[in-house]
PDB file of C-alpha atoms in Angstrom:
ATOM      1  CA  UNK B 700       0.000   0.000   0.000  1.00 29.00           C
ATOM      2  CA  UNK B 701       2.845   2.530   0.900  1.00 29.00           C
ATOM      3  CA  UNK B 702       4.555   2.003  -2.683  1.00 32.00           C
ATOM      4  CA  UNK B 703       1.338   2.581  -4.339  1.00 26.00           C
ATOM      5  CA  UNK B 704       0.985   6.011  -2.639  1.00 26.00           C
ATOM      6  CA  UNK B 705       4.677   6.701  -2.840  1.00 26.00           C
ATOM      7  CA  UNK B 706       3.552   6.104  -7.127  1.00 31.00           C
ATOM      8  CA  UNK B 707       0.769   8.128  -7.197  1.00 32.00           C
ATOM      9  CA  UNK B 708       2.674  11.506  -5.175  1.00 32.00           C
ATOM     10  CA  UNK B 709       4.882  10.328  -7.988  1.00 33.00           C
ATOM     11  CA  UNK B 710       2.487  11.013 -10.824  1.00 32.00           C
ATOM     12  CA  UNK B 711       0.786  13.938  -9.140  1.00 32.00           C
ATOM     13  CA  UNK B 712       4.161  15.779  -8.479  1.00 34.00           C
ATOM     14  CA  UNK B 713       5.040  15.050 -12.815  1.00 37.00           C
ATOM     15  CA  UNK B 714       1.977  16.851 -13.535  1.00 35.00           C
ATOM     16  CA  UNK B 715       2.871  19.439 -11.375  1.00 35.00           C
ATOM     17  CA  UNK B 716       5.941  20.137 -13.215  1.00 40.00           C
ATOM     18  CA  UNK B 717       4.397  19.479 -16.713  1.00 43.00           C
ATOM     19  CA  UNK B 718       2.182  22.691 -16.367  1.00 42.00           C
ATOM     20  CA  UNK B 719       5.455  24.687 -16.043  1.00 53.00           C
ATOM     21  CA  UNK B 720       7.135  22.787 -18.913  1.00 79.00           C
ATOM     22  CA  UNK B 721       9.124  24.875 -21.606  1.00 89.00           C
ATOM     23  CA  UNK B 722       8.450  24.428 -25.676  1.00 91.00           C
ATOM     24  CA  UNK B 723      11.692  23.202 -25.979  1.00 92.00           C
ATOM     25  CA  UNK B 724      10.905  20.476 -23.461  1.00 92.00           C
ATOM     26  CA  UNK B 725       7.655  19.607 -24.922  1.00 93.00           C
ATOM     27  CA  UNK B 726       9.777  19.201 -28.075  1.00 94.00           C
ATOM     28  CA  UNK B 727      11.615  16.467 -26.395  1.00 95.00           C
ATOM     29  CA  UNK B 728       9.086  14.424 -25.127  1.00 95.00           C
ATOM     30  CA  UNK B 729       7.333  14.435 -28.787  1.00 96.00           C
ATOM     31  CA  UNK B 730      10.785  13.303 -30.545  1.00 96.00           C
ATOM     32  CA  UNK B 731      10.925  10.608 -27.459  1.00 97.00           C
ATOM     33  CA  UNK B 732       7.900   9.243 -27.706  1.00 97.00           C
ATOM     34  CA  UNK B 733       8.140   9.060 -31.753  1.00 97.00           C
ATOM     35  CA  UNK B 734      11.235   7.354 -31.148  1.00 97.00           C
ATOM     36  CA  UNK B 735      10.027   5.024 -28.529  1.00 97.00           C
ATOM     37  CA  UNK B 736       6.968   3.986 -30.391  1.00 96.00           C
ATOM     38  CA  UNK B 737       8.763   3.143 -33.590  1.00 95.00           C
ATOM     39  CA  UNK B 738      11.029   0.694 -31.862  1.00 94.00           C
ATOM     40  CA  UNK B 739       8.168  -1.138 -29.985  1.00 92.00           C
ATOM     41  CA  UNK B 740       5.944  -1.303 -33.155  1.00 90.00           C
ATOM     42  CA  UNK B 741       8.750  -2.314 -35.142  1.00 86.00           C
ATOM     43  CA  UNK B 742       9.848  -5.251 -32.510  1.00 81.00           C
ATOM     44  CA  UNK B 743       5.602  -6.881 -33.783  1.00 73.00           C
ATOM     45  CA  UNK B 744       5.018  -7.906 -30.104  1.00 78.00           C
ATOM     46  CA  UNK B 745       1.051  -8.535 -29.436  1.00 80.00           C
ATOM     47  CA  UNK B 746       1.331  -7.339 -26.089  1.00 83.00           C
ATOM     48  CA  UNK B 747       0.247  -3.695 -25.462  1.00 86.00           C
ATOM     49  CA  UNK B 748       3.464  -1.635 -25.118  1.00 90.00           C
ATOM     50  CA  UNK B 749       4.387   0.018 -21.931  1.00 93.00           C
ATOM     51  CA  UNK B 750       2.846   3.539 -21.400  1.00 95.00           C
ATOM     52  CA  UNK B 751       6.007   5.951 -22.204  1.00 97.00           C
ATOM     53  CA  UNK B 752       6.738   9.151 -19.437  1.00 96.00           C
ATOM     54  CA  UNK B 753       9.474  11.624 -20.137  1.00 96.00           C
ATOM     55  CA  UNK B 754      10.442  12.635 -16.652  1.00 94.00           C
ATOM     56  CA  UNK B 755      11.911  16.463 -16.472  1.00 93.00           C
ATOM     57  CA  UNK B 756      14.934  17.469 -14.801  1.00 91.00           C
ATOM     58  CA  UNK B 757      14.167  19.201 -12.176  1.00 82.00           C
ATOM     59  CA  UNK B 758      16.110  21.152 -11.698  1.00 83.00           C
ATOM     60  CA  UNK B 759      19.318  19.396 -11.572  1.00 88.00           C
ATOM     61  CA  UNK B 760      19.915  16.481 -14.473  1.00 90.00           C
ATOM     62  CA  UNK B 761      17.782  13.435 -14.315  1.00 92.00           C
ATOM     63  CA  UNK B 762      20.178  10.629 -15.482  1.00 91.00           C
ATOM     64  CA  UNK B 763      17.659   7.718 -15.349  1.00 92.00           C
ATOM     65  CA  UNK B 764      15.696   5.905 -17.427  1.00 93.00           C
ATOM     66  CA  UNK B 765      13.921   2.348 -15.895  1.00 93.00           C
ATOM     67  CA  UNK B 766      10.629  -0.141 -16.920  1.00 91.00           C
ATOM     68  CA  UNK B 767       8.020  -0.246 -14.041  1.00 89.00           C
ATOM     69  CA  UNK B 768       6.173  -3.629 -14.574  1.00 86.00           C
ATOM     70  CA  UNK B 769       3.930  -2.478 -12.001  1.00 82.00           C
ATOM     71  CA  UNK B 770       2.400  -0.130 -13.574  1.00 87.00           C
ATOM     72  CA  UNK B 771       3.916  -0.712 -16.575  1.00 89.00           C
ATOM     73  CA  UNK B 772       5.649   2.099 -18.082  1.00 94.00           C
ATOM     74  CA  UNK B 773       8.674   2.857 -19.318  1.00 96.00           C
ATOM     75  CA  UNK B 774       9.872   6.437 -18.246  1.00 96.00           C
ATOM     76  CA  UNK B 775      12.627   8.366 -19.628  1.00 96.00           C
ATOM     77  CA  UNK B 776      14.891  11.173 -17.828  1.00 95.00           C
ATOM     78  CA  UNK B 777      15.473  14.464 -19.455  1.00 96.00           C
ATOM     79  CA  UNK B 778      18.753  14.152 -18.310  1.00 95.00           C
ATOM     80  CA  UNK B 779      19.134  11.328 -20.535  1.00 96.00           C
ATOM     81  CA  UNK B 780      17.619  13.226 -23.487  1.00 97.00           C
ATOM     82  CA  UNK B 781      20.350  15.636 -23.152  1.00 96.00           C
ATOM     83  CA  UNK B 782      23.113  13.591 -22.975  1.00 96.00           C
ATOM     84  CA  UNK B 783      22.129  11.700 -26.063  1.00 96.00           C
ATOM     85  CA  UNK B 784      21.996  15.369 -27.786  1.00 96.00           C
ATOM     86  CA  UNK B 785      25.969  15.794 -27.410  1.00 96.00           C
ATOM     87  CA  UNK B 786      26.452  13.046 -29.973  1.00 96.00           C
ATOM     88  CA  UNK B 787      25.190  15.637 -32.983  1.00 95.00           C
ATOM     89  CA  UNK B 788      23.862  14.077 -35.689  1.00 95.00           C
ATOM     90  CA  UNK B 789      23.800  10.552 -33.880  1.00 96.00           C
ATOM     91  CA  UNK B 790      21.386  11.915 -31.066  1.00 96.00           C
ATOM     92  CA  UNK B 791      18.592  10.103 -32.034  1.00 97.00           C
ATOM     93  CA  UNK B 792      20.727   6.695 -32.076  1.00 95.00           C
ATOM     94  CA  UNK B 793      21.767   7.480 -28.764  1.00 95.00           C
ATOM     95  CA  UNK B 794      18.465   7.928 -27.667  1.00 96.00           C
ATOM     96  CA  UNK B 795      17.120   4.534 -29.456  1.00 95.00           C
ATOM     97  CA  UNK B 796      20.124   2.578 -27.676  1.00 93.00           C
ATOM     98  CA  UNK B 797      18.563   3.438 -24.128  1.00 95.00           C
ATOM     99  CA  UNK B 798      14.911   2.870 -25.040  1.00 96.00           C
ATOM    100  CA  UNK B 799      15.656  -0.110 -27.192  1.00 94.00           C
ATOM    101  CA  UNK B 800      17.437  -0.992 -23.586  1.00 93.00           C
ATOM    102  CA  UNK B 801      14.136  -0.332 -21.623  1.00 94.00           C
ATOM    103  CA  UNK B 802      11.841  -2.160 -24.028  1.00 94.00           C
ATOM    104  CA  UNK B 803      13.366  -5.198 -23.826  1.00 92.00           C
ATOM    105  CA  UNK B 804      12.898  -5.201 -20.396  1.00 91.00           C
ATOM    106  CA  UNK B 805       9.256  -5.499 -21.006  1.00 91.00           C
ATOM    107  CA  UNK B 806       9.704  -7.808 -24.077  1.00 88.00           C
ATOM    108  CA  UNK B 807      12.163 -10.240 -22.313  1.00 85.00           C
ATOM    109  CA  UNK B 808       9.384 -10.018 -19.556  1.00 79.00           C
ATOM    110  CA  UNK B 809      12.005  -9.123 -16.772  1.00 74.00           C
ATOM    111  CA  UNK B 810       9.529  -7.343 -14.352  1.00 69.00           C
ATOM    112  CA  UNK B 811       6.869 -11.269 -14.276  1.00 61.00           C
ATOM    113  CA  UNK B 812       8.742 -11.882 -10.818  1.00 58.00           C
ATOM    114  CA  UNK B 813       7.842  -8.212  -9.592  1.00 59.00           C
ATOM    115  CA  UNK B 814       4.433  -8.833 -11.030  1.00 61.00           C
ATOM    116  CA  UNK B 815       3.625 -12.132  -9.941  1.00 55.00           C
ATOM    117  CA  UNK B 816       5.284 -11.638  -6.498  1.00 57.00           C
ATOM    118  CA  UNK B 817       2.893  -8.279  -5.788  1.00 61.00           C
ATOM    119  CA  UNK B 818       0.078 -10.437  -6.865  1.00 59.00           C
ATOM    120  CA  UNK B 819       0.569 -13.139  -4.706  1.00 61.00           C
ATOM    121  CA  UNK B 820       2.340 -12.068  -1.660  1.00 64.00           C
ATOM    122  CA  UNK B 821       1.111 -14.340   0.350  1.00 66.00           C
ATOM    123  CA  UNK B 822       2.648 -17.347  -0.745  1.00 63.00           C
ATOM    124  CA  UNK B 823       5.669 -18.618  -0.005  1.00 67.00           C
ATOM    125  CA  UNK B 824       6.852 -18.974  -3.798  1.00 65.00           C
ATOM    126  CA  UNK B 825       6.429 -15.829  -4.462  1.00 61.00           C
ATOM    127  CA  UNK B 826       8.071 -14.364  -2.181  1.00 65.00           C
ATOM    128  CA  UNK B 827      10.955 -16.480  -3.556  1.00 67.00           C
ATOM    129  CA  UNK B 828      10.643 -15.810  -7.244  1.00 60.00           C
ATOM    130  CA  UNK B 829      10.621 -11.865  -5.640  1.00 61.00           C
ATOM    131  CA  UNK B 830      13.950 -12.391  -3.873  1.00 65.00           C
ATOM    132  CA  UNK B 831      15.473 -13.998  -6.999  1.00 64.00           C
ATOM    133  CA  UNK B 832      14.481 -10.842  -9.207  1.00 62.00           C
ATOM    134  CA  UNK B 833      16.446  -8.859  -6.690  1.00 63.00           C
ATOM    135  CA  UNK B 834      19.501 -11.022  -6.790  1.00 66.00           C
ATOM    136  CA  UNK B 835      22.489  -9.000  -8.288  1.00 72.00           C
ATOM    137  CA  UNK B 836      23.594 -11.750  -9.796  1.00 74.00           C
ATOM    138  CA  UNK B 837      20.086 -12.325 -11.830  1.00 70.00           C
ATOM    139  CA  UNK B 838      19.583  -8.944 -11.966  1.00 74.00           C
ATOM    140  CA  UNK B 839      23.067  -8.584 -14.019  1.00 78.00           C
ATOM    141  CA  UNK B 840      22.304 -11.050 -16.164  1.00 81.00           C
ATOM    142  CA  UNK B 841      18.323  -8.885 -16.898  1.00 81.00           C
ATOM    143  CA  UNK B 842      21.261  -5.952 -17.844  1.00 85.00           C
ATOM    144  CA  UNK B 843      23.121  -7.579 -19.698  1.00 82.00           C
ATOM    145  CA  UNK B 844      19.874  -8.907 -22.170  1.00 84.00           C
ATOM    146  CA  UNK B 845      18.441  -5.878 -22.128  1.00 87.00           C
ATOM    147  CA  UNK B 846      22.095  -3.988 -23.452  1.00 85.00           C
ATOM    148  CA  UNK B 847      21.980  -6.719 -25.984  1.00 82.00           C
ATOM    149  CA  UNK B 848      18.348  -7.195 -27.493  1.00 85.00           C
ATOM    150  CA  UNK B 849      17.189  -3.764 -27.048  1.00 87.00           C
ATOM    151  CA  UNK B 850      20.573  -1.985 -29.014  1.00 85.00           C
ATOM    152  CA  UNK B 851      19.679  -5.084 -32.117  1.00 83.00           C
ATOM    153  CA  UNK B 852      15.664  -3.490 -31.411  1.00 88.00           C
ATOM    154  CA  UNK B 853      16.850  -0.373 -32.339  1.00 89.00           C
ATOM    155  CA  UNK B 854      18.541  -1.496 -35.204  1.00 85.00           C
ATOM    156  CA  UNK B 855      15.889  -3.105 -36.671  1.00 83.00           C
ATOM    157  CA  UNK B 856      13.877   0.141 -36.159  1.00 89.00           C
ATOM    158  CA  UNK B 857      16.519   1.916 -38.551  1.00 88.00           C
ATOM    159  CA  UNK B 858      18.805   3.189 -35.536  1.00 92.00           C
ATOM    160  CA  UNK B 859      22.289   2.798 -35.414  1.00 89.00           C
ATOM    161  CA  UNK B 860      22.393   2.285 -32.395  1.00 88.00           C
ATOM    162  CA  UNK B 861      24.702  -0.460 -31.398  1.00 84.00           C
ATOM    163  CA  UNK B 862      27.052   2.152 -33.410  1.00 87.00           C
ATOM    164  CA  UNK B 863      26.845   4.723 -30.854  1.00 91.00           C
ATOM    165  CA  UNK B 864      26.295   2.148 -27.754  1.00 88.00           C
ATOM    166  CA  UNK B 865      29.462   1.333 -26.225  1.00 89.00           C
ATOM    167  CA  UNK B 866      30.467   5.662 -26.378  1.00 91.00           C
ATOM    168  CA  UNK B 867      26.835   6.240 -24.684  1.00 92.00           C
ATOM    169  CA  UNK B 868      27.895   3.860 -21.744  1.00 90.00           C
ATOM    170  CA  UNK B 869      31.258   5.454 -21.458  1.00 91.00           C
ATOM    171  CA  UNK B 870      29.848   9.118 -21.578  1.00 93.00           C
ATOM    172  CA  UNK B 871      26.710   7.949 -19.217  1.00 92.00           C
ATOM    173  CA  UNK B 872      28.779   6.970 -16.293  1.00 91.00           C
ATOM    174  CA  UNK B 873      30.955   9.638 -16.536  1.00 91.00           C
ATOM    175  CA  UNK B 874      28.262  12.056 -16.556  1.00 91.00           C
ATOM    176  CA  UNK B 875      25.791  10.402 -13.907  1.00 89.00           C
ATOM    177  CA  UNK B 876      28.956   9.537 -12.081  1.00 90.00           C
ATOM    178  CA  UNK B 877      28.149   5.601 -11.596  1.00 88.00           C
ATOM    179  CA  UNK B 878      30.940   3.955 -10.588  1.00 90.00           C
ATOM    180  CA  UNK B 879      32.716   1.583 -13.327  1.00 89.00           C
ATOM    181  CA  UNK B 880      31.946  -1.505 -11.370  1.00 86.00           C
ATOM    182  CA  UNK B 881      27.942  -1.214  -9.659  1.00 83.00           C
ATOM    183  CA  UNK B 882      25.974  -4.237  -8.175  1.00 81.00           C
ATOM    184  CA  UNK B 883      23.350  -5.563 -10.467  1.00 77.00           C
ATOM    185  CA  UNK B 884      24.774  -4.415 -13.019  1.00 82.00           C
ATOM    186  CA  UNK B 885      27.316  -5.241 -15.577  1.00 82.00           C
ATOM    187  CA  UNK B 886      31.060  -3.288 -15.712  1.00 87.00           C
ATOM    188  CA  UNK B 887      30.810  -0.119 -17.703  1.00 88.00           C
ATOM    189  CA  UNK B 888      33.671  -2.010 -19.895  1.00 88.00           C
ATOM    190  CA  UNK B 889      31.464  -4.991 -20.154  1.00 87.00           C
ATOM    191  CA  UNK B 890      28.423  -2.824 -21.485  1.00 86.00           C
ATOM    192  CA  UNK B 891      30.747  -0.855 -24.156  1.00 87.00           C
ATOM    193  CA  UNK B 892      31.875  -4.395 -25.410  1.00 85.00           C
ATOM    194  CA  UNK B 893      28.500  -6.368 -25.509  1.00 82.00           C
ATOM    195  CA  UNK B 894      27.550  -2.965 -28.189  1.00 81.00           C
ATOM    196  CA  UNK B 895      30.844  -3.814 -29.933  1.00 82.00           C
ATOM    197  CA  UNK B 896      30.307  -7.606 -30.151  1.00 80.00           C
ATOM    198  CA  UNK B 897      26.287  -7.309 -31.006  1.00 77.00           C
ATOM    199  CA  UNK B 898      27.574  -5.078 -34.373  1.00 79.00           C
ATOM    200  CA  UNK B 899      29.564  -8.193 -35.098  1.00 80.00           C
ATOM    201  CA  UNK B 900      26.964 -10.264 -34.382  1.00 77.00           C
ATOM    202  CA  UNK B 901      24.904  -8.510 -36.902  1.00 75.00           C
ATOM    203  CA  UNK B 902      26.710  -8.388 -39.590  1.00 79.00           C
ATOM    204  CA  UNK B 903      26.882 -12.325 -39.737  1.00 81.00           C
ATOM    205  CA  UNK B 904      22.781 -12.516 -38.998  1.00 79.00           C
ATOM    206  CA  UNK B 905      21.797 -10.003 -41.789  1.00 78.00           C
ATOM    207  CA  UNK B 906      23.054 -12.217 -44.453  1.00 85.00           C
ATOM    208  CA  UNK B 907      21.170 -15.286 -43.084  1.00 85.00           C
ATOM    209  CA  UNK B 908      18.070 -13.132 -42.475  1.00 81.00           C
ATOM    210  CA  UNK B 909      18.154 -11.469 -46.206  1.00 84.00           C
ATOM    211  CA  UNK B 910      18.605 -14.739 -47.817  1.00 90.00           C
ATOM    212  CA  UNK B 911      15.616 -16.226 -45.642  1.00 88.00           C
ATOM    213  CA  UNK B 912      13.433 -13.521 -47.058  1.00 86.00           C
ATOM    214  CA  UNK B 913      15.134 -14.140 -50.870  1.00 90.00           C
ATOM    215  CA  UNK B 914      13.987 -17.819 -49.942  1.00 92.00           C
ATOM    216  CA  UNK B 915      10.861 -17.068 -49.345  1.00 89.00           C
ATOM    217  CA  UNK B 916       9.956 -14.925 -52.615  1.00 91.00           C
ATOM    218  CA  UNK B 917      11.412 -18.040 -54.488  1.00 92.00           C
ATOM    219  CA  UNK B 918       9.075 -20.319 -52.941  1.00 92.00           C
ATOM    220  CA  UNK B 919      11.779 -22.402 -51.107  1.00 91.00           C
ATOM    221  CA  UNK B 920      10.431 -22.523 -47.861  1.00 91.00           C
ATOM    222  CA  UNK B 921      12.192 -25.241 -46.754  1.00 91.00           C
ATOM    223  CA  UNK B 922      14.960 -24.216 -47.176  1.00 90.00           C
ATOM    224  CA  UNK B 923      14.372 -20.402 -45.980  1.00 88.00           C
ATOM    225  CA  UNK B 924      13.354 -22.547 -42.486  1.00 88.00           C
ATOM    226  CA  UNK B 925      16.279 -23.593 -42.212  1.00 89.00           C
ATOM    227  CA  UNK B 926      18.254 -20.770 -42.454  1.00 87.00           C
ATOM    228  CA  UNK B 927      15.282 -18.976 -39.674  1.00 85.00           C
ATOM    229  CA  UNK B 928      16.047 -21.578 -37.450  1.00 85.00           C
ATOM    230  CA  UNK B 929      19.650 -20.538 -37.466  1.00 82.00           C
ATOM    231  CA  UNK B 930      18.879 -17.100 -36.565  1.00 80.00           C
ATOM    232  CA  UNK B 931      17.078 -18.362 -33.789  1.00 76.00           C
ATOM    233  CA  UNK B 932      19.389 -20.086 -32.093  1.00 71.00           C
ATOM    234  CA  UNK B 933      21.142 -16.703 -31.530  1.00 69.00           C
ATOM    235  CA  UNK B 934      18.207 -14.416 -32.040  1.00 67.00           C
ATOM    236  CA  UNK B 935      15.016 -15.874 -30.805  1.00 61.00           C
ATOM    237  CA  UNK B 936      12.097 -13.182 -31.377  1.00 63.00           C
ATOM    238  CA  UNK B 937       8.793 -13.274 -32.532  1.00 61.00           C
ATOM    239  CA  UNK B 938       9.323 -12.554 -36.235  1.00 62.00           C
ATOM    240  CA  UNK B 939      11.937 -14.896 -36.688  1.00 64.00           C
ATOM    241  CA  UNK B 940       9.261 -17.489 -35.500  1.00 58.00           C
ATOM    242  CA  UNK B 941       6.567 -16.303 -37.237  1.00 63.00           C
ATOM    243  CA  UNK B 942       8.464 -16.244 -40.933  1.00 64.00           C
TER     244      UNK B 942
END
């Protein structure tokens, strides 16, 4: 009951603060949310997306950007708007590398132990599937997904953003000053290289994937399955299945 309050002041205190909100800032959240909403519909999921918040610095720099699965939304810092700006024309990659990041969250369904642990707190399983979410060692391993599905979501969206990836982690922890090494989380030089080796990963997928589709058009579907099922093995997702 006392997070649910804490939530709502939550929500009632953003609203308070979007009434005072600049142009510029209203700007932001638009070319967010455009952003946001192009990587979730291009990731075909039949699951209604998260609800997207931009969260305003306030006044300081808000360096954050998490998934709620209980309430499910997906909320975005200004801070983190910002930062992505510095990287000029590659802005908006920047800024599809952290979303991308927070949508697989919700895609790899990372917040189900949150979820089913609320919803039945009184039983003793729960409470242990709750605990496990909050183990750093699982939750690491939620990071270290979520730095590798969501920067290939954004590439499939049209972002480069595995490009700009491993130079976003290195400028974000300078900037939010995390330290290089942070419970739950993987190193700052262990983010910076999953980016490097997902862009290699790529480039020996998109091959497979555009001969699948040639396949296809040909009518040589058994053969197009085959090469599917090879992408799967490495890239399991919902359109891979489907074709």
């Amino acid at each position: 009951m006392k997070k649910t309050i804490l939530l709502a002041g939550c929500f009632l205190l953003i609203s308070a603060i979007a009434s005072a909100e600049t142009e510029y800032q209203k700007l932001k959240m638009k070319v967010s949310q455009e952003v946001y909403n192009k990587i979730a519909n291009t990731i075909k999921d039949t699951r209604k997306q998260p609800t997207f918040n931009f969260l305003y610095n306030d006044p300081s720099p808000y360096y954050n950007a998490y998934y709620d699965p209980e309430n499910n939304t997906i909320n975005l810092g200004e801070g983190i708007y910002d930062l992505a700006k510095t990287f000029g024309k590659d802005s908006i990659n920047a800024l599809a590398m952290v979303l991308g990041h927070e949508l697989a969250h919700f895609y790899k369904d990372h917040g189900w132990g949150y979820s089913f642990g609320d919803a039945n707190e009184y039983l003793k399983i729960s409470q242990k599937i709750y605990k496990l979410q909050l183990d750093p060692t699982r939750k690491a391993e939620m990071e270290t997904e979520a730095d590798y599905f969501g920067g290939i979501f954004g590439y499939m969206a049209g972002y480069n953003s595995l490009g700009v990836g491993a130079e976003f982690f290195d400028k974000f922890y300078k900037a939010a000053k995390v330290p290089d090494v942070t419970t739950g989380y993987p190193t700052r030089q262990e983010r910076m290289k999953i980016c490097d080796n997902s862009i290699s990963l790529l480039n020996k997928l998109i091959p497979l994937f555009d001969a699948a589709n040639y396949l296809v058009l040909l009518g040589e579907y058994e053969k197009a399955a085959n090469l599917y099922d090879n992408i799967i093995v490495t890239f399991p997702s919902r359109e891979i299945y489907n074709n």
